[in-house]
Structures are given as C-alpha cells and as structure tokens.
Short mmCIF file of C-alpha atoms and ligand atoms in Angstrom, two decimals:
data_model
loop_
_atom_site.label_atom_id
_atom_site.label_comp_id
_atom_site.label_asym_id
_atom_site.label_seq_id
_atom_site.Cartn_x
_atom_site.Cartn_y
_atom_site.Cartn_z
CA UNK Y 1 8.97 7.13 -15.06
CA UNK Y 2 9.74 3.56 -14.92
CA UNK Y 3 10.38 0.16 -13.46
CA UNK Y 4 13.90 -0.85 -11.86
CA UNK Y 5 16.25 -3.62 -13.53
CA UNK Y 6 18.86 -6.13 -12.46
CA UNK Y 7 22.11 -3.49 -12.39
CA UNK Y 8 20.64 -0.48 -11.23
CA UNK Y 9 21.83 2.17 -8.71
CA UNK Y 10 19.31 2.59 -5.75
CA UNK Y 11 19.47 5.43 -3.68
CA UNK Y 12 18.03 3.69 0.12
CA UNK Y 13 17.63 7.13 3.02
CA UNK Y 14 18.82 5.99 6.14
CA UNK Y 15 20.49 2.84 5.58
CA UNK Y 16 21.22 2.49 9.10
CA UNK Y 17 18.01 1.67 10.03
CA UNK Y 18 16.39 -1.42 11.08
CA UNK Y 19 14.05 -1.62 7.79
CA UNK Y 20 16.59 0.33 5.68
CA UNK Y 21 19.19 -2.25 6.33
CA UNK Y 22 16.91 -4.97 4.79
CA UNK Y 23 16.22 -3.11 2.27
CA UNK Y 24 19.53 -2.53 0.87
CA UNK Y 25 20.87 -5.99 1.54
CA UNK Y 26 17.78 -7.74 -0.26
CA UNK Y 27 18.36 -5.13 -3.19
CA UNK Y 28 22.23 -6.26 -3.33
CA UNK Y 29 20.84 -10.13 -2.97
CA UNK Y 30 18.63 -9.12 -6.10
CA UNK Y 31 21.43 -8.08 -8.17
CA UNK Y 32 20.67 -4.28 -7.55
CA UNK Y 33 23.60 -1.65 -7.00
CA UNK Y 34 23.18 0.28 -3.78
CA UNK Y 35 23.96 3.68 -2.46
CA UNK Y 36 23.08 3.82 1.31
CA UNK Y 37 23.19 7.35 2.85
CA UNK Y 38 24.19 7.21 7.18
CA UNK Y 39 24.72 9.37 9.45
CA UNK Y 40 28.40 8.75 10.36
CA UNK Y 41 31.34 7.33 8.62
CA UNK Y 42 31.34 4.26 11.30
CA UNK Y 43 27.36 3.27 10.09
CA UNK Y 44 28.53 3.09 6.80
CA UNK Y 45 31.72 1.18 7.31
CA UNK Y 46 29.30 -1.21 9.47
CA UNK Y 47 27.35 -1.76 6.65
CA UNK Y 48 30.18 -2.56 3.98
CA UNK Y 49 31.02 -5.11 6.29
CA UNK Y 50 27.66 -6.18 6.74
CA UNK Y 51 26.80 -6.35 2.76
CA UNK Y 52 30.68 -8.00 2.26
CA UNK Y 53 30.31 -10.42 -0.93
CA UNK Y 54 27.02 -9.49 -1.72
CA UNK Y 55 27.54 -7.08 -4.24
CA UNK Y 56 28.07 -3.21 -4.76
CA UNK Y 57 27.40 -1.26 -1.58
CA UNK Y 58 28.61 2.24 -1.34
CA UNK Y 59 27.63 5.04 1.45
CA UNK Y 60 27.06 8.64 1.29
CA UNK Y 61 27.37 10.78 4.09
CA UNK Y 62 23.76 12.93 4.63
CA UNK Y 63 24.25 14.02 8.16
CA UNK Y 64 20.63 15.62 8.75
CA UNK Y 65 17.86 15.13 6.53
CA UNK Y 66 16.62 18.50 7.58
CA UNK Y 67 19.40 20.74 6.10
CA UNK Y 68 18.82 22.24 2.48
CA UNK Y 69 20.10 20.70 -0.34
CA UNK Y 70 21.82 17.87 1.62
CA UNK Y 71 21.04 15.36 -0.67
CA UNK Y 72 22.19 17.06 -3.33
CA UNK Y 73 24.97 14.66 -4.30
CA UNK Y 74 23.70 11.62 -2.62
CA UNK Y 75 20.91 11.33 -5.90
CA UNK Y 76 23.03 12.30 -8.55
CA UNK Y 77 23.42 9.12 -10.99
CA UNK Y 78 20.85 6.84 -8.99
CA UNK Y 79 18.03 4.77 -10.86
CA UNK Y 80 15.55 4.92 -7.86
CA UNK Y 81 15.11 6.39 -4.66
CA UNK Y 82 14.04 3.84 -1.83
CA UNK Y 83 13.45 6.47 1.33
CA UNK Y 84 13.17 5.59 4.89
CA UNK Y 85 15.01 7.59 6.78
CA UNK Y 86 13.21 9.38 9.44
CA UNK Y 87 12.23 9.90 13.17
CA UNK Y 88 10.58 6.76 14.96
CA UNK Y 89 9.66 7.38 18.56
CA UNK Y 90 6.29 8.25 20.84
CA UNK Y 91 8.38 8.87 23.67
CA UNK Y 92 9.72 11.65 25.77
CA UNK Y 93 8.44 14.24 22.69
CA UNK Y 94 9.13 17.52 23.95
CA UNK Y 95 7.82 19.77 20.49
CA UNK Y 96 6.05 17.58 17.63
CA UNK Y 97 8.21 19.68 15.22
CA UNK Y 98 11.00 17.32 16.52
CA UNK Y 99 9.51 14.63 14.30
CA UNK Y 100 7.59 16.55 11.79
CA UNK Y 101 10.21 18.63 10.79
CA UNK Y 102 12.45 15.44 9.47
CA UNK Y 103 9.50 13.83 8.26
CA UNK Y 104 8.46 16.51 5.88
CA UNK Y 105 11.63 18.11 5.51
CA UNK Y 106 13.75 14.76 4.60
CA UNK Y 107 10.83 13.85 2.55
CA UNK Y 108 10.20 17.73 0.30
CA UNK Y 109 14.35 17.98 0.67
CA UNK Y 110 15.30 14.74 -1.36
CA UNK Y 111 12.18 14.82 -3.98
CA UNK Y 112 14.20 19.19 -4.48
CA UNK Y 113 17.37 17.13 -4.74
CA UNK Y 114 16.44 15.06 -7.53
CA UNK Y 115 14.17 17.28 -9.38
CA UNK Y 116 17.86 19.60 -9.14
CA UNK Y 117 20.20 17.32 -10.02
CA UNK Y 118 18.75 13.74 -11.41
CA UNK Y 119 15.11 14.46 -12.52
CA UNK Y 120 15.20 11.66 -15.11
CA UNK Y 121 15.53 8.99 -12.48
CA UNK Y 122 12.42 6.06 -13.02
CA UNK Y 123 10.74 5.92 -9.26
CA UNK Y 124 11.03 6.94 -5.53
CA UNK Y 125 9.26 4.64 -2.95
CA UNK Y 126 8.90 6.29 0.36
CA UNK Y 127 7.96 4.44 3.89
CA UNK Y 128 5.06 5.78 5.36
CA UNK Y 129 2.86 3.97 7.72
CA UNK Y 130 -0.72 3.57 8.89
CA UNK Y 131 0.09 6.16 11.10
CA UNK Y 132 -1.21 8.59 8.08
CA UNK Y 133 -4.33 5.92 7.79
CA UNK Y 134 -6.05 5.49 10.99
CA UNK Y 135 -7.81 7.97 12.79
CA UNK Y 136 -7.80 7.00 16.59
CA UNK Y 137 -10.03 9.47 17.62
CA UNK Y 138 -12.45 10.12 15.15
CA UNK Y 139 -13.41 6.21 14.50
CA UNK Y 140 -13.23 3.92 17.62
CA UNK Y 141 -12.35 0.48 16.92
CA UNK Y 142 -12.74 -1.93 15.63
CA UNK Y 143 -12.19 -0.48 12.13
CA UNK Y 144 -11.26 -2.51 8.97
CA UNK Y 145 -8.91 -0.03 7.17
CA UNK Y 146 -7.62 0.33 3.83
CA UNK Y 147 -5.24 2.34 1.70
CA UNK Y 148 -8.26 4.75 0.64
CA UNK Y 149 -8.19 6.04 4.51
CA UNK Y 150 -6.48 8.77 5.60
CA UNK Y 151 -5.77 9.94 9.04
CA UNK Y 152 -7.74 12.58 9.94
CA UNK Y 153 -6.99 13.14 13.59
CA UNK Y 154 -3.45 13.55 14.32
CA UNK Y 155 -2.72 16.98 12.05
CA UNK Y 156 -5.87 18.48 13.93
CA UNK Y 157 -4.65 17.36 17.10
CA UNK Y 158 -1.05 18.71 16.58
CA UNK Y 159 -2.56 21.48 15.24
CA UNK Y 160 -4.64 22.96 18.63
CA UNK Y 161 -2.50 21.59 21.05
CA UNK Y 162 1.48 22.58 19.78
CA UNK Y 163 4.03 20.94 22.09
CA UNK Y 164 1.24 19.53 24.70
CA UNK Y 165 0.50 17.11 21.69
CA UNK Y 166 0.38 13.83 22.82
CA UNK Y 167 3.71 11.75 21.38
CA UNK Y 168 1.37 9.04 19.11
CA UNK Y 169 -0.14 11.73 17.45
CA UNK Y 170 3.37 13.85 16.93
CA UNK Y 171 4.32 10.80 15.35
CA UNK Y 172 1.39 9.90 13.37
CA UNK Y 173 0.80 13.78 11.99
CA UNK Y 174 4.41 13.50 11.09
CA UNK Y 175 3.97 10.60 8.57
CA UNK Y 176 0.52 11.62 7.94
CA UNK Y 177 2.37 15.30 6.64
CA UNK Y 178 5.48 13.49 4.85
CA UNK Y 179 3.32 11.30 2.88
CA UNK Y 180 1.06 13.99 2.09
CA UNK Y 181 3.75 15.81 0.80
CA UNK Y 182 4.85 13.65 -1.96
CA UNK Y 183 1.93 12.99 -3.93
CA UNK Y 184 1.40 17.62 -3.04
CA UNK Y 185 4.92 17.28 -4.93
CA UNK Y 186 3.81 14.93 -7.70
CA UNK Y 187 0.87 16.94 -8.29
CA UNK Y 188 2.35 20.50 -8.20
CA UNK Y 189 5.77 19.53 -10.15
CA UNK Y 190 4.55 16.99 -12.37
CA UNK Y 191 8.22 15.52 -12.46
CA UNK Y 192 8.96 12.45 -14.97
CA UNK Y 193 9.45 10.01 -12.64
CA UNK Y 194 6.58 8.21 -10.57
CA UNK Y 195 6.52 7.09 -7.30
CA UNK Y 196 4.79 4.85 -4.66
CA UNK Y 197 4.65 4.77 -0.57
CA UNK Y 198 4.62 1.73 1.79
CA UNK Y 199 2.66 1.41 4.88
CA UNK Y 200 3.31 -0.49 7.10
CA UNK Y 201 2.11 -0.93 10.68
CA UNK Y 202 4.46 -2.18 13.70
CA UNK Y 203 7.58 -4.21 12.00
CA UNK Y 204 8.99 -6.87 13.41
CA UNK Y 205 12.03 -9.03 12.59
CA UNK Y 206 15.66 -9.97 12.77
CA UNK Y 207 17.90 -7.41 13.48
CA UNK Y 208 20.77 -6.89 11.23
CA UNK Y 209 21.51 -2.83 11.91
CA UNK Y 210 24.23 -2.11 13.89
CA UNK Y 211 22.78 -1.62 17.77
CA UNK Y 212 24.78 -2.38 20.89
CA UNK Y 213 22.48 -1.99 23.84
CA UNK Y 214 18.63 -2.92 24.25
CA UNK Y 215 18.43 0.10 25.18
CA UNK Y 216 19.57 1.53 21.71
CA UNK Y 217 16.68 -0.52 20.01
CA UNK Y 218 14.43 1.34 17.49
CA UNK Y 219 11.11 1.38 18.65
CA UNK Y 220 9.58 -1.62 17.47
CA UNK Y 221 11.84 -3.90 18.02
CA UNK Y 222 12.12 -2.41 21.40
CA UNK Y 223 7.96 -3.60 22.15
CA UNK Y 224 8.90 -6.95 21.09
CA UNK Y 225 12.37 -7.20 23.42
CA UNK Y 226 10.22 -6.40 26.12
CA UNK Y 227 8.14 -9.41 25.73
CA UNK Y 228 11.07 -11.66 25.02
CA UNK Y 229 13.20 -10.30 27.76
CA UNK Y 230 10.94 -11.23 30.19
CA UNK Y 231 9.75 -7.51 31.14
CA UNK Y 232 6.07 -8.00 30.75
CA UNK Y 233 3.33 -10.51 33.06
CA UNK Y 234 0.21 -12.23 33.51
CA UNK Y 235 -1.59 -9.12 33.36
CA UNK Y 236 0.07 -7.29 30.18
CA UNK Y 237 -2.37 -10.28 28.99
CA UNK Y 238 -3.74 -10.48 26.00
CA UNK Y 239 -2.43 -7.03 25.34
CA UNK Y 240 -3.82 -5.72 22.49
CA UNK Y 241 -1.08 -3.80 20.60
CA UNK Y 242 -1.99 -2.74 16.84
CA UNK Y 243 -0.80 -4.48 13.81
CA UNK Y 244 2.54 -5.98 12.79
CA UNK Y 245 4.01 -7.13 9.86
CA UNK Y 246 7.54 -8.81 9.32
CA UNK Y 247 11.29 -6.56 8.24
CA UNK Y 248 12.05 -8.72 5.01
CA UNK Y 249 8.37 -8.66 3.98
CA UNK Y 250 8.82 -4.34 3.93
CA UNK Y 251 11.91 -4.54 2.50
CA UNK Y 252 10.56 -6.62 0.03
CA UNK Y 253 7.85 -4.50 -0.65
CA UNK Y 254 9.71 -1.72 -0.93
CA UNK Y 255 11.61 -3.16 -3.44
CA UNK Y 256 8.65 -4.73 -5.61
CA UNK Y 257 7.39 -1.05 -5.66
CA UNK Y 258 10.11 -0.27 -7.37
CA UNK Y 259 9.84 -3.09 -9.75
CA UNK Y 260 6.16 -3.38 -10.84
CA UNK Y 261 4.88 -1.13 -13.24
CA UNK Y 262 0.98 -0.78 -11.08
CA UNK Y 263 2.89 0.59 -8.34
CA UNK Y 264 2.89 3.68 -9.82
CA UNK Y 265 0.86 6.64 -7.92
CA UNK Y 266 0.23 3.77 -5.44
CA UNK Y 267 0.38 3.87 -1.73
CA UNK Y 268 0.34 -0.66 0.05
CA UNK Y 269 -0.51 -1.40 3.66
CA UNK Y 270 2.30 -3.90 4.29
CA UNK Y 271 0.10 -6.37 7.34
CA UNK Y 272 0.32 -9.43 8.07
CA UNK Y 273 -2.95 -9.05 11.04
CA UNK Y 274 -3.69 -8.61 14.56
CA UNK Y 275 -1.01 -8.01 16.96
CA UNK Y 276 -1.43 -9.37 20.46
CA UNK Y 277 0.28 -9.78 23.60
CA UNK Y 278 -0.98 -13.67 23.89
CA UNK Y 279 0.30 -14.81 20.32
CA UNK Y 280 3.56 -13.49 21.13
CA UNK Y 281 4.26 -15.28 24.57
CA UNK Y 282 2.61 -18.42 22.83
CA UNK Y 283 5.16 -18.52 19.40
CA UNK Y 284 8.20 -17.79 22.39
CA UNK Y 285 7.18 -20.78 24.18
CA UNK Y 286 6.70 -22.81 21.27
CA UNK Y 287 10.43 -21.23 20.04
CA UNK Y 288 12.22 -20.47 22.96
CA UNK Y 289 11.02 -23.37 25.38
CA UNK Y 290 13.66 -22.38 28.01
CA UNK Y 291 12.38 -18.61 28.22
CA UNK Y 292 12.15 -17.17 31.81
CA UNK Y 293 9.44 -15.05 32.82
CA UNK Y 294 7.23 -15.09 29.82
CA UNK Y 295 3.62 -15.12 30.72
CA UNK Y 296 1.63 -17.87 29.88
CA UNK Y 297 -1.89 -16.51 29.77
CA UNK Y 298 -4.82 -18.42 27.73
CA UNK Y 299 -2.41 -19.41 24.65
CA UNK Y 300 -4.27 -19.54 21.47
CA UNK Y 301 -7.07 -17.47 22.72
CA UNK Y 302 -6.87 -14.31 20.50
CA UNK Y 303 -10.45 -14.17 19.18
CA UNK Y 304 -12.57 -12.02 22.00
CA UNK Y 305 -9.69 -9.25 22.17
CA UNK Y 306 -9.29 -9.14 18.41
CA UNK Y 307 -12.90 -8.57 17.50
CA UNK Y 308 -12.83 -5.47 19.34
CA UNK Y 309 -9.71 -4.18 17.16
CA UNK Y 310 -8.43 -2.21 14.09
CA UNK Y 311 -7.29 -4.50 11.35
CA UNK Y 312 -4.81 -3.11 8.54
CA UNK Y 313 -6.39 -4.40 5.12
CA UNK Y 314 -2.87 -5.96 3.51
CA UNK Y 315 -4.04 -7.60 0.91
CA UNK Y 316 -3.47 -5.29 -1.50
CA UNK Y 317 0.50 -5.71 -0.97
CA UNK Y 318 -0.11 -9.25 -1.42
CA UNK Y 319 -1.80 -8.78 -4.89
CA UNK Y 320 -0.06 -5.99 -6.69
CA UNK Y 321 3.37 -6.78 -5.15
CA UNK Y 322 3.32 -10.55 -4.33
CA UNK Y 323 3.86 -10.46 -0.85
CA UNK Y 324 3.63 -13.71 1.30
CA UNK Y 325 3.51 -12.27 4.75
CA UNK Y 326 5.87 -14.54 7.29
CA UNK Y 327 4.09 -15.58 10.75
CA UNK Y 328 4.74 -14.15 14.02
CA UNK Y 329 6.03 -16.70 15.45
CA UNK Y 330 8.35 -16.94 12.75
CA UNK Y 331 8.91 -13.31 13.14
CA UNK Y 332 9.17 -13.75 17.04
CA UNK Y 333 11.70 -16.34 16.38
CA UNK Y 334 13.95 -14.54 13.80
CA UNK Y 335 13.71 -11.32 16.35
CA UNK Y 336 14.55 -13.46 19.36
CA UNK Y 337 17.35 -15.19 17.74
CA UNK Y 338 19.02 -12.07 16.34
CA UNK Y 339 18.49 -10.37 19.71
CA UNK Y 340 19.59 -13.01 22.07
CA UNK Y 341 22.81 -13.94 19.93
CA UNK Y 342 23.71 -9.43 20.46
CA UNK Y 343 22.43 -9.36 24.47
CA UNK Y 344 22.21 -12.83 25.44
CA UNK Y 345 18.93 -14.21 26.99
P1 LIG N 401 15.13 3.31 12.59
O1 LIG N 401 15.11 4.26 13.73
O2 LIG N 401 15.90 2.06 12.72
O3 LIG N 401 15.56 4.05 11.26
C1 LIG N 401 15.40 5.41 11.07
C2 LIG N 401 16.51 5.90 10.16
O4 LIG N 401 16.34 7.29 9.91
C3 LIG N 401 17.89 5.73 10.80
O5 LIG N 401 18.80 5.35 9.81
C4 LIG N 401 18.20 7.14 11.30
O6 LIG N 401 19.57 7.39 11.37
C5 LIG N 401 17.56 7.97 10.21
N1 LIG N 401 17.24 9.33 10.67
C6 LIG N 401 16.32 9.72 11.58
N2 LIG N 401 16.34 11.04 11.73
C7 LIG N 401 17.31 11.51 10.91
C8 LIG N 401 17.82 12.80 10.62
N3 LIG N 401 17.34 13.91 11.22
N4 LIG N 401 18.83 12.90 9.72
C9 LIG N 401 19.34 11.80 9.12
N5 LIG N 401 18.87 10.56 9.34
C10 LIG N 401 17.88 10.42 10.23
O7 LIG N 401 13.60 2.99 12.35
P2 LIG N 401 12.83 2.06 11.31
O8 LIG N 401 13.73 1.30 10.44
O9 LIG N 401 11.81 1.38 12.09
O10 LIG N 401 12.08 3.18 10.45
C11 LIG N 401 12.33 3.42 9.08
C12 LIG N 401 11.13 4.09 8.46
O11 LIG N 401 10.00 3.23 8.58
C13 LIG N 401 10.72 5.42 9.11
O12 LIG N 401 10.29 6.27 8.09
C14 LIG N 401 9.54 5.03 9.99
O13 LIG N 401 8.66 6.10 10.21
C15 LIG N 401 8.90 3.95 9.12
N6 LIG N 401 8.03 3.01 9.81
C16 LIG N 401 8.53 2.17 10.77
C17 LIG N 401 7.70 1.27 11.41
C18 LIG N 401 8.22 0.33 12.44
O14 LIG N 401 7.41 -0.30 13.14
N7 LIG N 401 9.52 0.17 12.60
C19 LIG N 401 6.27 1.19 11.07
C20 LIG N 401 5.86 2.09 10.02
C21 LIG N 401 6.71 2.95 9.42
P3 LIG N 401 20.41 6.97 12.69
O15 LIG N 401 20.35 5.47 12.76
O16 LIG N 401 21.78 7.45 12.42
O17 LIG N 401 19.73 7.63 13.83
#
C-alpha cells in the first residue's frame, strides 16, 4: 500500500492504446520508469520510438489478456499497475462474452498475477468508465451522476437476453463486471497494496497510438473523425452524444491516482461536461476555418438539448486529483490536428 515516486517501475496494460499511450508517455515525462505490455513485437517497437529520449520505456509481450497466468512476468518487479487494456466497441457484437470475458478476465487475471508473483507492489489503478455508473434504462435523463452510482441495467440486461444483448449494454455490463471485480478482489484477498479506478466517459484527444487507417480508429476517436471528416449534416444537429472528457486529462488522472495518498479505495469520474454535436462543428469552425462539409447549425446554442441530458459529476477528479479539464475545442483541435497530419483533411 502506497503512493508512487519519481523512479518507479509502472506496469501500464495495453500500451497500445489510445489512452494507454498517454499514459505511459506522461509517466516517462514525469520521471517514472515504464513497462508497457502490447500485443505484438511491432506495437512495442512503435512505442520505443514513440517514447525515444524521454526516458526508460520497455515492452512486454501479453498477447491475450484472457489466457491464465499471462501476466505472470509482465508484474514481476513493478511499483504500480496502471491497467487499461481492454475491449472498446458497441458494434457488430455477436456474444457479449466477447467483451466481458477480457474485461473481467484481464482485470481478475493481472490482480492473480501480482498477488503470485509481486504482492508487495504500492497501487493498481484500473480504467473503468461511466459505463458501470449510469443506468440508461432504469433512470431516464436527465440525471446528474456521481461516483456513488452504479449501473444497474446493463448486467440485468445481458443477463435475460445472452447474445441478443444489445452492443451498449455488452459493453457497459462488461466494465460494469471488471470494475466490480476489483474492489470483490480487494475485499475477498485483502492484499497489501490499494488501488483506485478511473471513469471516464467518451475521451477525446490527440492521437499518438500507432493507427494507419480511419478506419482502424478506436471508438471514440472514431465519433469525433466523423464530425471532422465531414461525414455528418444539418440534421445530425445538435446531436446529443453523452459526455467527453480530454486523453491527457485521463492519463493524467490515472497517474495522480497513483500518486495521491486519498486515492486509495477510490473510484473518479474523469468529465469535463456535456457532449454535443453543435459545440463540436462550432470549435472546428473556429479551428479549422477551411473545413468542408461541417454543419453549421445554431452555433453556441447548446442549452435546450443539454437540459434534457445526463451530466457526469467530475468534480471530484478535479479536487482529489487536481485535474484542470482542457476544452473541447481545444480537444477538437488537438484531435483534428493529429488526425489530419495521419489522413489528410
Ligand atoms: P483502445 O482500443 O485504443 O485500447 C484498448 C487496448 O486494449 C489496446 O491496447 C488493445 O490492444 C488492448 N486489448 C483489447 N483486448 C485485448 C486482449 N484480448 N488482449 C490483449 N490486449 C487487448 O481503446 P481506449 O484507449 O479508448 O481504451 C482503453 C481503456 O479505457 C479501456 O479499458 C476502455 O474500456 C476504457 N475507456 C475508454 C473510453 C473512451 O472513450 N476511449 C471511455 C471510458 C473508458 P490492441 O491495440 O493490440 O488491440
């Protein structure tokens, strides 16, 4: 049980990943030591050239975060665990095992790992999501939500209808499960070290992971490339769409859970507010003034659509880990920048 300092190893799941990536380069930026685990040898050689000069990046090869014991070796000698790694998508779900069985598995497999083979480590903070706070069904919007909600829809709904489940609730009972595991584990093993879990809603950001096609886009970045590639119209308008929050503002959280001592047992909605269709198009035209094919709309008119919606409570984050959320249209701008500069406009 304990805080991270300046020289430490930390263990990041998934370092592949669009949040992951952040993660481990702000923790190299911060003087931190990191061990990413990837997929393939090529992610991780992407990523030592990514994190060049900024300190001590090293990979470890965990193939499938459902297979027993496979981070076995990946936790031996770490300080902290940061982990992220598992399924994003609402899409095409065939089974909602497909996502729960990664989500709980990676999550129960890597807290085995280190209770095996590194159970004096300090902390593990795990990404979870309001996915495991709102309940869609239960409690129509508009809903002011904090971190003492849980989801109480999603495992229900996976639950009675097996592989008709809709994809948003595979998803959400997934995270909903994987987070609920942990603190099962925490109670049930009692282990030495403590731990916290992030949740954040949509994330939004500049894209430093290695992708080579739009198409290849995690999911969130993939809503947002839709708007700035010109995909969407007048009548997407104002297009409600959730919450969002910023990459570097999750990977920073992430990291300040690691590093502040009232994290402990603690579980932060990372939001920065209301998500909407019109305040994107309006911070692209402000940013991008020669983007084609972005709706117009009513710009600054947000007010009427986002009374009637569910607002992420992320103050807490703000408080506990001194987080200063970045604006969308910041956020829109890093995101279209990094984007355009890979696919062109
Ligand atoms: P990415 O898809 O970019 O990252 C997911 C990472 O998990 C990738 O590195 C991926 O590896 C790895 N992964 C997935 N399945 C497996 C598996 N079976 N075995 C090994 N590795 C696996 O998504 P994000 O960065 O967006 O997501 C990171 C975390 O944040 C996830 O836990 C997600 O649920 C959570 N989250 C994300 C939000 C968002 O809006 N982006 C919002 C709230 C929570 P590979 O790249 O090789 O496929």
């Amino acid at each position: 049980m304990g805080v991270i300092t300046k020289g430490d190893l930390i263990l990041v799941s998934g370092a592949s990943g669009f949040i992951a990536s952040h993660t481990a380069k702000q923790l190299l930026q911060k003087g931190y030591k990191v061990r990413g685990t990837v997929r393939s040898e090529a992610k991780g050689e992407y990523l030592k050239d990514l994190f060049k000069g900024l300190g001590d990046f090293e990979y470890a090869l965990v193939d499938d975060i459902t297979k027993d014991g496979v981070f076995d070796e990946a936790v031996k000698g770490v300080d902290a665990v940061a982990h992220l790694a598992s399924p994003f998508y609402t899409e095409g779900v065939k089974d909602p095992q497909e996502l729960i069985g990664p989500a709980v598995k990676g999550t129960t497999g890597i807290l085995k790992s280190i209770q095996k083979n590194n159970p004096d480590l300090k902390r593990v903070v795990i990404t979870s999501s309001v996915a495991s706070i709102m309940s869609t069904d239960s409690r129509p919007a508009p809903n002011l939500y904090t971190e003492e909600d849980w989801n109480q829809d999603s495992i229900p709904h996976v639950e009675k209808n097996g592989v008709k489940s809709t994809g948003g609730h595979s998803y959400q009972a997934s995270k909903t499960l994987a987070e609920k595991a942990l603190w099962k584990f925490i109670e049930d093993e009692k282990p030495s070290w403590d731990a916290a879990a992030i949740n954040p809603p949509l994330v939004l950001g500049e894209v430093i992971h290695q992708v080579d096609s739009p198409e290849k886009l995690n999911t969130s970045v993939a809503y947002l490339w839709q708007w700035l590639s010109g995909k969407k119209s007048e009548s997407d308008l104002p297009g409600p769409l959730g919450n969002w929050v910023d990459v570097k503002d999750v990977a920073e959280a992430h990291i300040r859970a690691l590093e502040v001592v009232e994290a402990s047992g603690q579980r932060f909605i990372t939001g920065a507010g209301y998500l909407l269709g019109q305040a994107i198009v309006d911070g692209i035209h402000k940013r991008f003034p020669d983007a084609k094919n972005v709706p117009v709309g009513k710009p600054g008119e947000y007010e009427e659509t986002t009374s009637k919606m569910n607002l992420f409570n992320g103050d807490k984050a703000k408080k506990v880990l001194g987080i200063n959320y970045k604006s969308l249209e910041q956020s829109t701008y890093e995101t279209g920048e990094s984007l355009f500069k890979k696919f062109g406009h």
